[in-house]
PDB file of C-alpha atoms and ligand atoms in Angstrom:
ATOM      1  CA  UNK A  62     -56.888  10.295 -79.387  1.00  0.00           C
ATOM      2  CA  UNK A  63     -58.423   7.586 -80.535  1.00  0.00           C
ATOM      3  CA  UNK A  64     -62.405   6.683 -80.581  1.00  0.00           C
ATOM      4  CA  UNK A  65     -62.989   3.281 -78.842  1.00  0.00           C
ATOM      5  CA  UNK A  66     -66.463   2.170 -78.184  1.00  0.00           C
ATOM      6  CA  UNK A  67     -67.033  -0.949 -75.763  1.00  0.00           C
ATOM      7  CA  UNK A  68     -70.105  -3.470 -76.380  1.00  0.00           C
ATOM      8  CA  UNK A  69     -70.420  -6.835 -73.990  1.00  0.00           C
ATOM      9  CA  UNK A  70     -73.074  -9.268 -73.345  1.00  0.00           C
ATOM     10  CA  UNK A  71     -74.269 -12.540 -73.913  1.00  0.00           C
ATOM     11  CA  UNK A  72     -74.599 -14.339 -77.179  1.00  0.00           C
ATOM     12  CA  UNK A  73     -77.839 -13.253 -78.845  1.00  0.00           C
ATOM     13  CA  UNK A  74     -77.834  -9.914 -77.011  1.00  0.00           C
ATOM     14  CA  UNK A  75     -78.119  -7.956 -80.508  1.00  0.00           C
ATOM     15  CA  UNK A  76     -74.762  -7.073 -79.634  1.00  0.00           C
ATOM     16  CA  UNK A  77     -73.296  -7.179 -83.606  1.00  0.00           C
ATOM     17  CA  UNK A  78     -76.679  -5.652 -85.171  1.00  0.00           C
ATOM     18  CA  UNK A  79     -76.475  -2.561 -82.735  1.00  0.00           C
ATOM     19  CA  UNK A  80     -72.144  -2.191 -83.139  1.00  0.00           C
ATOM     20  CA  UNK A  81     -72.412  -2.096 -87.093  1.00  0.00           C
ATOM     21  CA  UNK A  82     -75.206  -0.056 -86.846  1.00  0.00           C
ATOM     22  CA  UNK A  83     -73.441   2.327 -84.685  1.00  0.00           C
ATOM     23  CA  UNK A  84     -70.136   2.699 -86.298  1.00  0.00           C
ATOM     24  CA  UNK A  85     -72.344   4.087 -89.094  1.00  0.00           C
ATOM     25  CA  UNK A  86     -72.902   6.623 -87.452  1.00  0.00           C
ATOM     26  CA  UNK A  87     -70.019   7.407 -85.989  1.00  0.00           C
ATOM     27  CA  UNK A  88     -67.715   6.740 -88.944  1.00  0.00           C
ATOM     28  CA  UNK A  89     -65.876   3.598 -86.656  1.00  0.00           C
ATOM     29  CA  UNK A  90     -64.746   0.426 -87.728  1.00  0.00           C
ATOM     30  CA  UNK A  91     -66.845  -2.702 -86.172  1.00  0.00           C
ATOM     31  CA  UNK A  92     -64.734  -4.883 -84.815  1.00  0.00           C
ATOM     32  CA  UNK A  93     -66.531  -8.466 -84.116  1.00  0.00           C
ATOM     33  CA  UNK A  94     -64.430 -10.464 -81.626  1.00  0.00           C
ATOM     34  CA  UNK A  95     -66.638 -13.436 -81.121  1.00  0.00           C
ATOM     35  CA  UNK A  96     -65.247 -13.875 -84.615  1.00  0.00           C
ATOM     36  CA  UNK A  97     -61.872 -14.033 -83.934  1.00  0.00           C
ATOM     37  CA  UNK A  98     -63.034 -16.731 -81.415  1.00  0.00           C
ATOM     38  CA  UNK A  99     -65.356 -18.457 -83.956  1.00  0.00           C
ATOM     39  CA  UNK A 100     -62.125 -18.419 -86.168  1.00  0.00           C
ATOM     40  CA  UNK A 101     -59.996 -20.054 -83.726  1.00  0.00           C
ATOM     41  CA  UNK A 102     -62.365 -23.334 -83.415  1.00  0.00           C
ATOM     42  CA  UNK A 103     -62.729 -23.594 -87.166  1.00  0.00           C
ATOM     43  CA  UNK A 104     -59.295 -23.771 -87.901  1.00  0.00           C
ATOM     44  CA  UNK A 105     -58.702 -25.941 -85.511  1.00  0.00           C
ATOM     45  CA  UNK A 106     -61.125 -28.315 -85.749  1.00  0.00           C
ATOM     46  CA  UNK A 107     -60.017 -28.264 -89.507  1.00  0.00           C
ATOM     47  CA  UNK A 108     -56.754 -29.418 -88.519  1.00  0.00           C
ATOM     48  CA  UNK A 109     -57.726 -31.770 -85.951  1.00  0.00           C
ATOM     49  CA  UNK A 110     -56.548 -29.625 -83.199  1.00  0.00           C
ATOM     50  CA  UNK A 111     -57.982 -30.647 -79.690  1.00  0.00           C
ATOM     51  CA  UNK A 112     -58.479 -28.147 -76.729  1.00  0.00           C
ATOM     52  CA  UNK A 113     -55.983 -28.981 -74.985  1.00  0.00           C
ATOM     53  CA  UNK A 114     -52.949 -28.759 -77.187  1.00  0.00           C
ATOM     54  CA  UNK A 115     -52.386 -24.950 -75.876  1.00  0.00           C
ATOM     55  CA  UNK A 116     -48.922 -25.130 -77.935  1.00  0.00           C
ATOM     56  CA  UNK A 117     -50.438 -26.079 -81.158  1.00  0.00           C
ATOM     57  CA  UNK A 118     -53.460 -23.456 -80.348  1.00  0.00           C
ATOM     58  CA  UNK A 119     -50.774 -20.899 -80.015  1.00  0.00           C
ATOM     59  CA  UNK A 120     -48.464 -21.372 -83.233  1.00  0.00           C
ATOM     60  CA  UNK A 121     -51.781 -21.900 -84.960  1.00  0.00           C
ATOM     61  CA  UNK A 122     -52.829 -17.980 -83.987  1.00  0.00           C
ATOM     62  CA  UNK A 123     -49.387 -16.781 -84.606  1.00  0.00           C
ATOM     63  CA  UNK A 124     -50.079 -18.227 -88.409  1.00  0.00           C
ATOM     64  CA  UNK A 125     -53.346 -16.443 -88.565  1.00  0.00           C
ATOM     65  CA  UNK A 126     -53.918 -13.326 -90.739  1.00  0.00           C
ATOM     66  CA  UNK A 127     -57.348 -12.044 -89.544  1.00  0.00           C
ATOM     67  CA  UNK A 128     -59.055  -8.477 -90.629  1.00  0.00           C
ATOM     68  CA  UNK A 129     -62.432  -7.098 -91.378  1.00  0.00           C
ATOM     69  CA  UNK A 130     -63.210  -5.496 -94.199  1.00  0.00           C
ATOM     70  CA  UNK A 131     -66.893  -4.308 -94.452  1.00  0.00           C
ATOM     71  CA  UNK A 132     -67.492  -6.225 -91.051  1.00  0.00           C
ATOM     72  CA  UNK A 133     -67.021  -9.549 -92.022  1.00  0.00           C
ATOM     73  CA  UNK A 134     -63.724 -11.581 -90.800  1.00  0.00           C
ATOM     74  CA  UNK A 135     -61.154 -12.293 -93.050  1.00  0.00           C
ATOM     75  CA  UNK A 136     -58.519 -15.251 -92.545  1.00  0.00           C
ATOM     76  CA  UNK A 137     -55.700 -15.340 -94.812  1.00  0.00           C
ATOM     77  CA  UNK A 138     -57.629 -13.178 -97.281  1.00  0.00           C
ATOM     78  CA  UNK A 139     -60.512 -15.359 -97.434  1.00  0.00           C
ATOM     79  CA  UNK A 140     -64.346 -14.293 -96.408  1.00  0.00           C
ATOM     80  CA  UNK A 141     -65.086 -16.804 -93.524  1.00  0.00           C
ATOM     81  CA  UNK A 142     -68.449 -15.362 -92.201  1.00  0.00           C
ATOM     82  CA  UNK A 143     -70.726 -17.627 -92.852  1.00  0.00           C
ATOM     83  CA  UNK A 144     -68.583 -20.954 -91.633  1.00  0.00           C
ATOM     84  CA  UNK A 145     -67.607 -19.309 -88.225  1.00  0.00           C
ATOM     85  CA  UNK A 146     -71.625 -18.392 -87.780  1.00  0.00           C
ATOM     86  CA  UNK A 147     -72.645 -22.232 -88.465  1.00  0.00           C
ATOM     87  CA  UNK A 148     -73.852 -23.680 -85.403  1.00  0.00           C
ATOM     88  CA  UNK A 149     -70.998 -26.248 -85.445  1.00  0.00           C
ATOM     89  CA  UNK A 150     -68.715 -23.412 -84.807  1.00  0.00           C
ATOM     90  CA  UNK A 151     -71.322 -21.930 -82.013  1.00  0.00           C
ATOM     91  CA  UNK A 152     -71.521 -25.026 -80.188  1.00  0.00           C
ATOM     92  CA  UNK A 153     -67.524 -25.735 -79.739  1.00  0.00           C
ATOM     93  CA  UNK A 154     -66.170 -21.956 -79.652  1.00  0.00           C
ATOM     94  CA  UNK A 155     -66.624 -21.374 -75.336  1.00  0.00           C
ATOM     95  CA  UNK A 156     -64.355 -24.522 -75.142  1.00  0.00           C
ATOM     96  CA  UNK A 157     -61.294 -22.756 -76.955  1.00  0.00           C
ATOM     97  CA  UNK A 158     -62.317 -19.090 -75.831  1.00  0.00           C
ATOM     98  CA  UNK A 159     -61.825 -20.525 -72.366  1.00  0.00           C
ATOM     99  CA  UNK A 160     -58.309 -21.271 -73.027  1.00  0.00           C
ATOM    100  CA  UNK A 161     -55.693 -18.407 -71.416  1.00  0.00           C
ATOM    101  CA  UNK A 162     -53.018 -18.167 -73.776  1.00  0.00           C
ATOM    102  CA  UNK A 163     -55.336 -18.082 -77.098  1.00  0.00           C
ATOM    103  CA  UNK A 164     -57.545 -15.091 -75.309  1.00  0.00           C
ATOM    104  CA  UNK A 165     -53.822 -13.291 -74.514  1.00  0.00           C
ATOM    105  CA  UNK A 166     -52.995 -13.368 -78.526  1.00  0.00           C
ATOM    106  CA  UNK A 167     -56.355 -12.594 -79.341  1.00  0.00           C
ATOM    107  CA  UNK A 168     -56.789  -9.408 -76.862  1.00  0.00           C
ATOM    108  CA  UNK A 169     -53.380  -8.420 -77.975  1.00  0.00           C
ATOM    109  CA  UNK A 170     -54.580  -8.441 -81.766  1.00  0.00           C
ATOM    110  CA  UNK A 171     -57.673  -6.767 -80.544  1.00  0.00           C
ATOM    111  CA  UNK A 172     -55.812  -3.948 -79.141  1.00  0.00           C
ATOM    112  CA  UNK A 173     -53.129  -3.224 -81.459  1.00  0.00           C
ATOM    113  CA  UNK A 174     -56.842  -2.851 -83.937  1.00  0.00           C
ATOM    114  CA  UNK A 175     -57.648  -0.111 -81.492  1.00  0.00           C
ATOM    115  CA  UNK A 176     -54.960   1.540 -81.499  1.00  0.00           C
ATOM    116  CA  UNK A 177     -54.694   1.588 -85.197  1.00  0.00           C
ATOM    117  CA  UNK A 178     -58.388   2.675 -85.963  1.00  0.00           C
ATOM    118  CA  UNK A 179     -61.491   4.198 -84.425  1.00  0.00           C
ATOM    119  CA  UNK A 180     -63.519   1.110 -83.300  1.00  0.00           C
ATOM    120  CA  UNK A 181     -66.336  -0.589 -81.784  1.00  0.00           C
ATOM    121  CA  UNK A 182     -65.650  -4.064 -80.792  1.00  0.00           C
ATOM    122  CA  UNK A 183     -68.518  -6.010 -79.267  1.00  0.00           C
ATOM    123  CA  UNK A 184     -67.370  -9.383 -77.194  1.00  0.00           C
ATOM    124  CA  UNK A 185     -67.607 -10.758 -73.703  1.00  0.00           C
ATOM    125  CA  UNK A 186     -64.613  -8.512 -72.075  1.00  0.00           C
ATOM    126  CA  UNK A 187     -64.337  -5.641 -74.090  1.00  0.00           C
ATOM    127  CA  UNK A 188     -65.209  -3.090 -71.577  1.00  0.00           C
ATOM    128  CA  UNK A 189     -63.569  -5.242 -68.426  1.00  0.00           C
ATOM    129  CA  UNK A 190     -60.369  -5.792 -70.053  1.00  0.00           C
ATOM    130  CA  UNK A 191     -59.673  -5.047 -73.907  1.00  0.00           C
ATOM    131  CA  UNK A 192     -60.286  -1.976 -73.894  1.00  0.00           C
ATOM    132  CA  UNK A 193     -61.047  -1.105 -70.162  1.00  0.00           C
ATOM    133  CA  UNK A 194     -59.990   2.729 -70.581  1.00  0.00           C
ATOM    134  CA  UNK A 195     -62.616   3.575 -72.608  1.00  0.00           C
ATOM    135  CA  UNK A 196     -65.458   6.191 -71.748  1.00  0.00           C
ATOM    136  CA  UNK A 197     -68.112   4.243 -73.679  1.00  0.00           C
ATOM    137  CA  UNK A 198     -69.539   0.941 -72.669  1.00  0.00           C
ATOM    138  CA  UNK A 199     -72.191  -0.409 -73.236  1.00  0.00           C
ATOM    139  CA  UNK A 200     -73.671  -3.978 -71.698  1.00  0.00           C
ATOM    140  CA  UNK A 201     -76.152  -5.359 -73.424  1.00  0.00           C
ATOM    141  CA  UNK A 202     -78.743  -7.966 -71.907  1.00  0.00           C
ATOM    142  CA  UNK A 203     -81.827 -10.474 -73.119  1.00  0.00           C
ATOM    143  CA  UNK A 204     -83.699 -13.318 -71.589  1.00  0.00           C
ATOM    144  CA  UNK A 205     -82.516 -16.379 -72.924  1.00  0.00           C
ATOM    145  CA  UNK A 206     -85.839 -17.081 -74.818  1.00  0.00           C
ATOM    146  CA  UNK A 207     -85.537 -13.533 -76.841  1.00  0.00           C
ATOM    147  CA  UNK A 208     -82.105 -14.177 -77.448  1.00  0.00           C
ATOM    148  CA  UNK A 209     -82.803 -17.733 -79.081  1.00  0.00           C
ATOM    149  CA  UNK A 210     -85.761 -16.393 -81.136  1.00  0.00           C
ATOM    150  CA  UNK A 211     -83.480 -13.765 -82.934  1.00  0.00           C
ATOM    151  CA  UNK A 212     -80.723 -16.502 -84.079  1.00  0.00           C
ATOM    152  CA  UNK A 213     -83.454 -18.844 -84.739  1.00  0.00           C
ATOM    153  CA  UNK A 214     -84.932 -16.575 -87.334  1.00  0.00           C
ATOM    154  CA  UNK A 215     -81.070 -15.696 -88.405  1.00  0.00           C
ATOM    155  CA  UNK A 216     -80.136 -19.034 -88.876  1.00  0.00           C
ATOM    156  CA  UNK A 217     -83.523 -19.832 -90.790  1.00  0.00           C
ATOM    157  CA  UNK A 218     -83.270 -16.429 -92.897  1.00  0.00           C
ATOM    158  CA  UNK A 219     -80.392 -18.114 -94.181  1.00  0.00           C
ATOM    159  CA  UNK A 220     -82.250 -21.306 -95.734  1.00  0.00           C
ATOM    160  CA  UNK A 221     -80.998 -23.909 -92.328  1.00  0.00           C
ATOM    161  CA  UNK A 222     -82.719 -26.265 -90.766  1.00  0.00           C
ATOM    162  CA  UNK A 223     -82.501 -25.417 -87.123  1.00  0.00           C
ATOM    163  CA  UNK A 224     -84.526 -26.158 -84.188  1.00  0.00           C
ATOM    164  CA  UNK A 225     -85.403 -23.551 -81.584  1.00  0.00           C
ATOM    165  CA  UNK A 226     -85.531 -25.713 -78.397  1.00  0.00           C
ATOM    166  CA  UNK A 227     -81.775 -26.904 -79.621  1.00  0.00           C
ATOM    167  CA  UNK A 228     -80.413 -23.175 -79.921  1.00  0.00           C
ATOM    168  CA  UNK A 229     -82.232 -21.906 -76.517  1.00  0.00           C
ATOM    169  CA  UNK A 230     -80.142 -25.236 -74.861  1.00  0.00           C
ATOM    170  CA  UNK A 231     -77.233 -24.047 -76.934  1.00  0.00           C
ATOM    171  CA  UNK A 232     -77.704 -20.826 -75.154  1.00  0.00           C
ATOM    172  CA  UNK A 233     -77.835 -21.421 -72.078  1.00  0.00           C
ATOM    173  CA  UNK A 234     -74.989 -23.720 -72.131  1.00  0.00           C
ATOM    174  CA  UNK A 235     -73.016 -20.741 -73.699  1.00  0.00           C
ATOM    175  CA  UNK A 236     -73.810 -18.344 -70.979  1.00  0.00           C
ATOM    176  CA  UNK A 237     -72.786 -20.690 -68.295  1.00  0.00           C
ATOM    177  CA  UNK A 238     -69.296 -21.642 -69.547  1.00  0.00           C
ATOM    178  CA  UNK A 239     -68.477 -18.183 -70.651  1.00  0.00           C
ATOM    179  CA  UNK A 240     -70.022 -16.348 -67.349  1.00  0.00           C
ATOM    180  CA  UNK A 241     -68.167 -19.184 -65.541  1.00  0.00           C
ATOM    181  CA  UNK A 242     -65.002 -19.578 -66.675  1.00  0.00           C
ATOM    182  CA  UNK A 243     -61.955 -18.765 -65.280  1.00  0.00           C
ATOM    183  CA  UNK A 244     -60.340 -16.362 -67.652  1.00  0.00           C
ATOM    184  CA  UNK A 245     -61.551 -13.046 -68.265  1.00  0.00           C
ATOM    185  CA  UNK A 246     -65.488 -13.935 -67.361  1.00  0.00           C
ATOM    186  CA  UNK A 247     -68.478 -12.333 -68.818  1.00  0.00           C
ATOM    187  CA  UNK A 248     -69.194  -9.896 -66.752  1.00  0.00           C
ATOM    188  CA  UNK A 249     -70.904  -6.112 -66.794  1.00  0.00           C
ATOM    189  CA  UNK A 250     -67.309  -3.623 -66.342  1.00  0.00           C
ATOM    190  CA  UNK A 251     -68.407  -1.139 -63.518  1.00  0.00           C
ATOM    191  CA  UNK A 252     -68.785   2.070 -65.705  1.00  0.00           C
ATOM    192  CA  UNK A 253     -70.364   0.380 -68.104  1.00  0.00           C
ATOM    193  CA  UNK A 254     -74.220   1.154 -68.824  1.00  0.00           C
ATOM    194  CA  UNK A 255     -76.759  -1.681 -68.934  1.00  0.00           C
ATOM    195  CA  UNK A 256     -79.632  -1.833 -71.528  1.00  0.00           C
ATOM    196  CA  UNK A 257     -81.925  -4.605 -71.835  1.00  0.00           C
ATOM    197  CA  UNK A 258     -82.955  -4.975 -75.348  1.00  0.00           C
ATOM    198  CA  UNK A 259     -85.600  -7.916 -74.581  1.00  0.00           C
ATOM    199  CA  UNK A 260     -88.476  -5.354 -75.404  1.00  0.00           C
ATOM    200  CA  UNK A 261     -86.809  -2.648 -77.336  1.00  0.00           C
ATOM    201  CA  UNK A 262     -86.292  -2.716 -81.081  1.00  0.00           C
ATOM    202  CA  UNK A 263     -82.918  -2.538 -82.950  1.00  0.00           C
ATOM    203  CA  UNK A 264     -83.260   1.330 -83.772  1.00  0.00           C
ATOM    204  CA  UNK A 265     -84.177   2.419 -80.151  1.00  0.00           C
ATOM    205  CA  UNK A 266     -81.125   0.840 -78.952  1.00  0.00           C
ATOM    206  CA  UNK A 267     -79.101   2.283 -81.639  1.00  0.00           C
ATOM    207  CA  UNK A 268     -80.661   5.178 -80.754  1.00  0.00           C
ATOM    208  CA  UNK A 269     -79.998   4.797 -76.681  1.00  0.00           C
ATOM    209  CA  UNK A 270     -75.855   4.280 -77.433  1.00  0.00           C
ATOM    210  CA  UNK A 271     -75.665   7.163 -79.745  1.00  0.00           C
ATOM    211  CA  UNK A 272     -76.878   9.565 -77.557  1.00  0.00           C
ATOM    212  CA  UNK A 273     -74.870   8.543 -75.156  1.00  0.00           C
ATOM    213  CA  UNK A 274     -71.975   8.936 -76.916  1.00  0.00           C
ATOM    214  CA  UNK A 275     -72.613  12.385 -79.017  1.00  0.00           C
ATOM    215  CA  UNK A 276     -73.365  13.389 -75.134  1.00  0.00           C
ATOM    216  CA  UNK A 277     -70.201  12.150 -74.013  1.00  0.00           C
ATOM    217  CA  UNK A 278     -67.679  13.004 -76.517  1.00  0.00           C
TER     218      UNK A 278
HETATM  219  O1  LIG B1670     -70.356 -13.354 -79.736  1.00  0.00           O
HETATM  220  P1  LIG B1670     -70.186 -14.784 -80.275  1.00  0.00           P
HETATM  221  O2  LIG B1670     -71.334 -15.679 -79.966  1.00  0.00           O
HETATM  222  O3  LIG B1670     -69.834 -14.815 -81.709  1.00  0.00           O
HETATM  223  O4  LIG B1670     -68.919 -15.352 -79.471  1.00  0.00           O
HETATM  224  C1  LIG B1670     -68.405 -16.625 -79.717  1.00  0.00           C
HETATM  225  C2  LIG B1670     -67.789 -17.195 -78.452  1.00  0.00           C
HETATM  226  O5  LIG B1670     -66.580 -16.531 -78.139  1.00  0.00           O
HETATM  227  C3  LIG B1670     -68.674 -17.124 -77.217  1.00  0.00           C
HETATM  228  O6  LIG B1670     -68.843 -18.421 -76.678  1.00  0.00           O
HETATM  229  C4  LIG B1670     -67.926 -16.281 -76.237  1.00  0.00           C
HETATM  230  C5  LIG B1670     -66.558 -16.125 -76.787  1.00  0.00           C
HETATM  231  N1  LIG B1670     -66.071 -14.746 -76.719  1.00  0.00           N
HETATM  232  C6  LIG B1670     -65.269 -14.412 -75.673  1.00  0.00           C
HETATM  233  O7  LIG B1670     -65.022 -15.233 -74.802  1.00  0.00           O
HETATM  234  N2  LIG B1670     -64.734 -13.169 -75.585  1.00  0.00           N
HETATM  235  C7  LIG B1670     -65.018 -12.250 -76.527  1.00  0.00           C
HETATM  236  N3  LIG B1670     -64.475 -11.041 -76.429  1.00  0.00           N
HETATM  237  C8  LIG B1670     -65.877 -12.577 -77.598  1.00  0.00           C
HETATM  238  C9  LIG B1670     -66.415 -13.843 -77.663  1.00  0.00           C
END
């Protein structure tokens, strides 16, 4: 039987920091599904490809090769972290992750991954309907300012210019539309147990989910 570990929560939640950090140590490969998203959007808006071509959308996935390897995403072979996490990409993603028939070829990727490998995949409906079987999962939570701060410093780590009023709008725009929309909302699963990392550092909430799953296994 295969491991599957569950992570969900808004963007800026520390969701990715805390999966990678626990598929260490639990030997599991991270999967990042926002990415898949992100990936979406930036090859469409490469090709011109509005939001509301759903037939384009879908022949476009169907030619997509995406896989991680060290837990960055790979399309067609090619290392795309760092254009999906450019805040172009961040502020037109919810509009195509809204759309039913590319979050059906995406969750059916996403599944076929888990059945395939040991995984942690960290999204917005991991534990409510990817992989909604599993025993671990995990919702994580931040206020909006906390959230903002950590990809303002991200995004300025990495040399841009960004503006921290700007990303905390971005925010909050992205928590409406994807809390709000009709297709597979954000949402806490049930079973799922809720940690709000506002005030705790990375390693005590690396710390909280392992337990919980050595405890549970
Ligand atoms: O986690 P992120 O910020 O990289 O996610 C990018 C976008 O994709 C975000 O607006 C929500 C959406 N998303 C989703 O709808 N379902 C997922 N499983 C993962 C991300």
């Amino acid at each position: 039987m295969k491991i599957s570990v569950a992570i969900d929560g808004p963007a800026g939640a520390g969701k990715s920091t805390i999966a990678k950090l626990v598929a260490k140590n639990f030997n599991l490969m991270y999967i990042n599904t926002g990415a898949m998203y992100r990936a979406v959007a930036l090859v469409a808006k490469e090709n011109n490809i509005d939001d509301t071509n759903i037939q384009e959308l879908s022949n476009l996935i169907d030619s997509l090769n995406m896989k991680f390897i060290n837990d960055d995403l790979y399309l067609n072979d090619e290392n795309i972290q760092d254009k999906i996490t450019m805040p172009e990409i961040s502020s037109i993603v919810s509009k195509y992750a809204s759309i039913k028939e590319v979050r059906s070829k995406l969750v059916d990727l996403q599944r076929e991954m888990s059945k395939k490998y040991d995984v942690i995949m960290d999204g917005r409906d991991i534990g409510t309907v990817v992989l909604k079987d599993s025993k671990f999962k995990f919702f994580l939570t931040a206020t909006p300012e906390a959230r903002a701060e950590r990809r303002y410093k991200e995004l300025k780590n990495r040399g841009l210019s960004v503006d921290y009023s700007t990303i905390l709008e971005d925010i909050i725009k992205r928590d409406y539309i994807d809390s709000n929309r009709e297709v597979d909302p954000l949402r806490k699963a049930e079973d799922a147990i809720e940690i709000d990392t506002t005030n705790l550092s990375i390693d005590e909430v690396v710390e909280k989910i392992s337990l919980s799953i050595k405890n549970n296994k």
